[in-house]
Coordinates of C-alpha atoms and ligand atoms in Angstrom, one line a residue:
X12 CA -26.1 -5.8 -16.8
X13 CA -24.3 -8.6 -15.0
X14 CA -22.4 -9.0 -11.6
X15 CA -18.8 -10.0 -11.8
X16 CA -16.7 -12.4 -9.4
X17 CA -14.5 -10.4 -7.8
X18 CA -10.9 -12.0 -7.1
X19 CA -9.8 -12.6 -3.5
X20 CA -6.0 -11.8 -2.1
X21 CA -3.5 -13.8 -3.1
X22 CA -4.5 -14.1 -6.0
X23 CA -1.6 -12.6 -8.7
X24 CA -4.1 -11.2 -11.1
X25 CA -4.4 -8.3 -8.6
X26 CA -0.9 -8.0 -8.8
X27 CA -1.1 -6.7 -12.8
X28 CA -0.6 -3.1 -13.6
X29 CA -3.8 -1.6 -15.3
X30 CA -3.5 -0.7 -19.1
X31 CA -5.0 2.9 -19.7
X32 CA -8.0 3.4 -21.6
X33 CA -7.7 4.6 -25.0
X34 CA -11.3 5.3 -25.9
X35 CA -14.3 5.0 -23.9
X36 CA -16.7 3.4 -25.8
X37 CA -19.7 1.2 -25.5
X38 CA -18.0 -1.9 -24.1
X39 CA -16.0 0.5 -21.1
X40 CA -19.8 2.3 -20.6
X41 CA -20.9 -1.9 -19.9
X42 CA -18.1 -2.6 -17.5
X43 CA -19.0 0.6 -15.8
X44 CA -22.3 -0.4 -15.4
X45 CA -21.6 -4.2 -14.4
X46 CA -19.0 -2.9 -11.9
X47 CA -21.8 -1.0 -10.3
X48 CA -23.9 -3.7 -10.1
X49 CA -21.4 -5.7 -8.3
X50 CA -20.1 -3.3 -5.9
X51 CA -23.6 -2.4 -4.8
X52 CA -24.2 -5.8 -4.5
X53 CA -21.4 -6.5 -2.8
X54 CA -21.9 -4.1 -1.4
X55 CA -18.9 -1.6 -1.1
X56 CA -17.9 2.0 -1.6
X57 CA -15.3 1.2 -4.8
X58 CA -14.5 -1.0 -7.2
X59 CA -10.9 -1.2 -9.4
X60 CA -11.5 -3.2 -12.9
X61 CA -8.6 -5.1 -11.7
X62 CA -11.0 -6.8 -9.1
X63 CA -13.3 -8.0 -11.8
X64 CA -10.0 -9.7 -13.6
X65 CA -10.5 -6.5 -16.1
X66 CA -6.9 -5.0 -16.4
X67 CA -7.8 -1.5 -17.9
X68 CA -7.8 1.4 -15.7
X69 CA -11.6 1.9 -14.4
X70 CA -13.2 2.7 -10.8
X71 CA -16.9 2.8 -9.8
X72 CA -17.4 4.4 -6.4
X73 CA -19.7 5.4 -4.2
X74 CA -19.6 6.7 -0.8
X75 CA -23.1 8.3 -0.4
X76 CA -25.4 7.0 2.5
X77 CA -28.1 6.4 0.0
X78 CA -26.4 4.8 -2.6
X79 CA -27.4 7.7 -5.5
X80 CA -23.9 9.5 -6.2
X81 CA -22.0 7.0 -8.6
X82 CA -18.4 8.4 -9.5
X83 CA -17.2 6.5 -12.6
X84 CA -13.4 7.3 -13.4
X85 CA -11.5 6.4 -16.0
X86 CA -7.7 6.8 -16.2
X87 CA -7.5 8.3 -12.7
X88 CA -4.5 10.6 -11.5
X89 CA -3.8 11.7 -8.4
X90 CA -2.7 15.2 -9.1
X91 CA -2.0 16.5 -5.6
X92 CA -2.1 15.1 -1.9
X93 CA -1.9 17.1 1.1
X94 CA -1.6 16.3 4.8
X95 CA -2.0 12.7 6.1
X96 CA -4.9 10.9 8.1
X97 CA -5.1 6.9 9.3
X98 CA -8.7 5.5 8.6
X99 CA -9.7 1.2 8.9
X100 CA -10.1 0.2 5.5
X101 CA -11.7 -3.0 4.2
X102 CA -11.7 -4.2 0.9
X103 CA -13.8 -6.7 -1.5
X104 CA -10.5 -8.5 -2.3
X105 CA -9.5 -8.8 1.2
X106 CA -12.6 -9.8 2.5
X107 CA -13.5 -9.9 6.5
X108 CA -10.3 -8.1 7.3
X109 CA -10.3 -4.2 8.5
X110 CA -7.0 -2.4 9.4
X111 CA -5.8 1.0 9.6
X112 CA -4.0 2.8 6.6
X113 CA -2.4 6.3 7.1
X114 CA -3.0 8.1 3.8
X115 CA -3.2 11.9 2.2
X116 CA -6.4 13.4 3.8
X117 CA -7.0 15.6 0.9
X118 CA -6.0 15.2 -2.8
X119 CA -7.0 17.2 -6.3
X120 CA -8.0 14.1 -8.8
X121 CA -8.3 14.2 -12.9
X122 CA -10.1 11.0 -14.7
X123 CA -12.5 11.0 -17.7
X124 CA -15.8 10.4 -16.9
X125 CA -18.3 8.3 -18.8
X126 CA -18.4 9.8 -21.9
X127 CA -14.2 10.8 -22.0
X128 CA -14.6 14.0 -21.2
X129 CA -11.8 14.9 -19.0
X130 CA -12.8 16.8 -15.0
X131 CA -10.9 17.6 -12.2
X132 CA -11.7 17.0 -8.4
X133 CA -10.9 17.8 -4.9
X134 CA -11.5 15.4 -2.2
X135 CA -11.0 14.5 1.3
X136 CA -11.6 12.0 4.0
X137 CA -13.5 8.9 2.6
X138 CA -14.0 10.1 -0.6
X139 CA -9.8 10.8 -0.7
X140 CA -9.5 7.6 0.8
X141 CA -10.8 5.3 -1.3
X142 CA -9.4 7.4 -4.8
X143 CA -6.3 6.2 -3.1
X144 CA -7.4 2.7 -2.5
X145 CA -8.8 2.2 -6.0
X146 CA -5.8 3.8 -8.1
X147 CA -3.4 1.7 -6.0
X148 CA -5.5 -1.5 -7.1
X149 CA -4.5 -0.2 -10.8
X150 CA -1.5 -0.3 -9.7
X151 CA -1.4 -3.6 -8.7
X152 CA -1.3 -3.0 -4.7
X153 CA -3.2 -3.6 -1.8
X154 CA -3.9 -1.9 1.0
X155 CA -2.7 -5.2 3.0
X156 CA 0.8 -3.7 1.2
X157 CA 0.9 -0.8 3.6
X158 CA 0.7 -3.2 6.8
X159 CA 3.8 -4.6 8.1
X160 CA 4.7 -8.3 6.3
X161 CA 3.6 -10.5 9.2
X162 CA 0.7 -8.8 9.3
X163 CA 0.4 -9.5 5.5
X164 CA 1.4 -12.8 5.7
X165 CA -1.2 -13.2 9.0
X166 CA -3.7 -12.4 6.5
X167 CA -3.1 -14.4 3.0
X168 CA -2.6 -17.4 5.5
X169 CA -5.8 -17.3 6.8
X170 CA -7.5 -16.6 3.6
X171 CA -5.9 -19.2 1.8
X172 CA -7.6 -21.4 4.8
X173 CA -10.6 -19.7 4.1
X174 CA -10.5 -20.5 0.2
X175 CA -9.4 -24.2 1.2
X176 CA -12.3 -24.4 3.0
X177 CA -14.7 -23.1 0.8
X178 CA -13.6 -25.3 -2.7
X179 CA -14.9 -28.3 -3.3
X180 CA -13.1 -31.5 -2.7
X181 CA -11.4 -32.3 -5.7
X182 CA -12.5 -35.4 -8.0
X183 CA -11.6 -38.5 -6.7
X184 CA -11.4 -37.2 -2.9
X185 CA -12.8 -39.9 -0.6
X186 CA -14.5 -38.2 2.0
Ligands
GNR10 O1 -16.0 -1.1 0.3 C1 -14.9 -0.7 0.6 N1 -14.8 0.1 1.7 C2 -13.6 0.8 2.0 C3 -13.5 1.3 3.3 C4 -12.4 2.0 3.7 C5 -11.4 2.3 2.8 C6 -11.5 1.8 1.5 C7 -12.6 1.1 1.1 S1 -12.8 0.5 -0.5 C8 -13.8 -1.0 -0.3 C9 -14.2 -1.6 -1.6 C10 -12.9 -2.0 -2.3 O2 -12.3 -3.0 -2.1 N2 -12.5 -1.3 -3.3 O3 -11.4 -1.6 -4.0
NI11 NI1 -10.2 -2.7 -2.6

């Protein structure tokens, strides 16, 4: 098992549409289990391939208290959503920054689990939360994308600053 670096807003990799999974095999079962590692690690409640610079559609989450209930899904649809609750979400690619997002409060879910067999679920609150979160990250969005622009802008701005800050000087800088 390994961590992976997880890509940081603006970054236009997390703009790419995820490619669906045609077979799960041994090398989807390892970034499963890497994805786990580095969203424990992290540590968050979900993880989109996309984050890991992995454009295939695959989420690890986990929203228990004791970190024991790992929800792999692969392919994930959104087959219903009902009714509509705002909830501050973070997110590993938008780290430090927490805002409110009004979403569908309960949804009916299909995705192949680790082995491709096919299930359906119901969820709400956190749970239906971040499904949403996740499958929109396969999608190529953000959950900065549901704020208003200057709000978006507010926040790549000071990231960028952030990621200025945090490279090294570049060869031949005099300090
Ligand atoms: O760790 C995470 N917490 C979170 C909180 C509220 C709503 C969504 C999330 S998902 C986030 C991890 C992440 O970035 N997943 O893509
Ligand atoms: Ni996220």
């Amino acid at each position: 098992m390994a961590t992976l670096d997880i890509l940081h807003f603006p970054d236009p990799r997390l703009r790419n549409k995820a490619k669906p999974v045609t077979q799960v095999d041994d090398r989807v079962r390892r970034l499963i289990d890497d994805m786990f590692e580095t969203m424990y690690q992290a540590p968050g409640i979900g993880l989109a391939a996309i984050q890991v610079n992995t454009s295939l559609r695959v989420v690890t989450i986990d929203i228990s208290e004791e970190k024991d209930q790992p929800l792999a899904l692969v392919n994930p649809e959104i087959l219903e959503r009902d009714g509509v609750e705002e909830m501050s979400e973070g997110c590993l690619s938008v780290p430090g920054i927490y805002e409110k997002v009004k979403r569908a409060d309960h949804i009916r879910f299909r995705a192949l689990d680790r082995n491709g067999e096919p299930f359906e679920q119901e969820a709400e609150g956190l749970l239906a939360v971040c499904v949403q979160h996740e499958i929109d990250h396969l999608d190529g969005k953000l959950f900065v994308d549901h704020l208003s622009s200057l709000k978006r802008q507010r926040i790549r701005k000071k990231l960028e600053k952030e990621a200025r800050q945090a490279a090294p000087a570049p060869a031949g800088t005099v300090i």
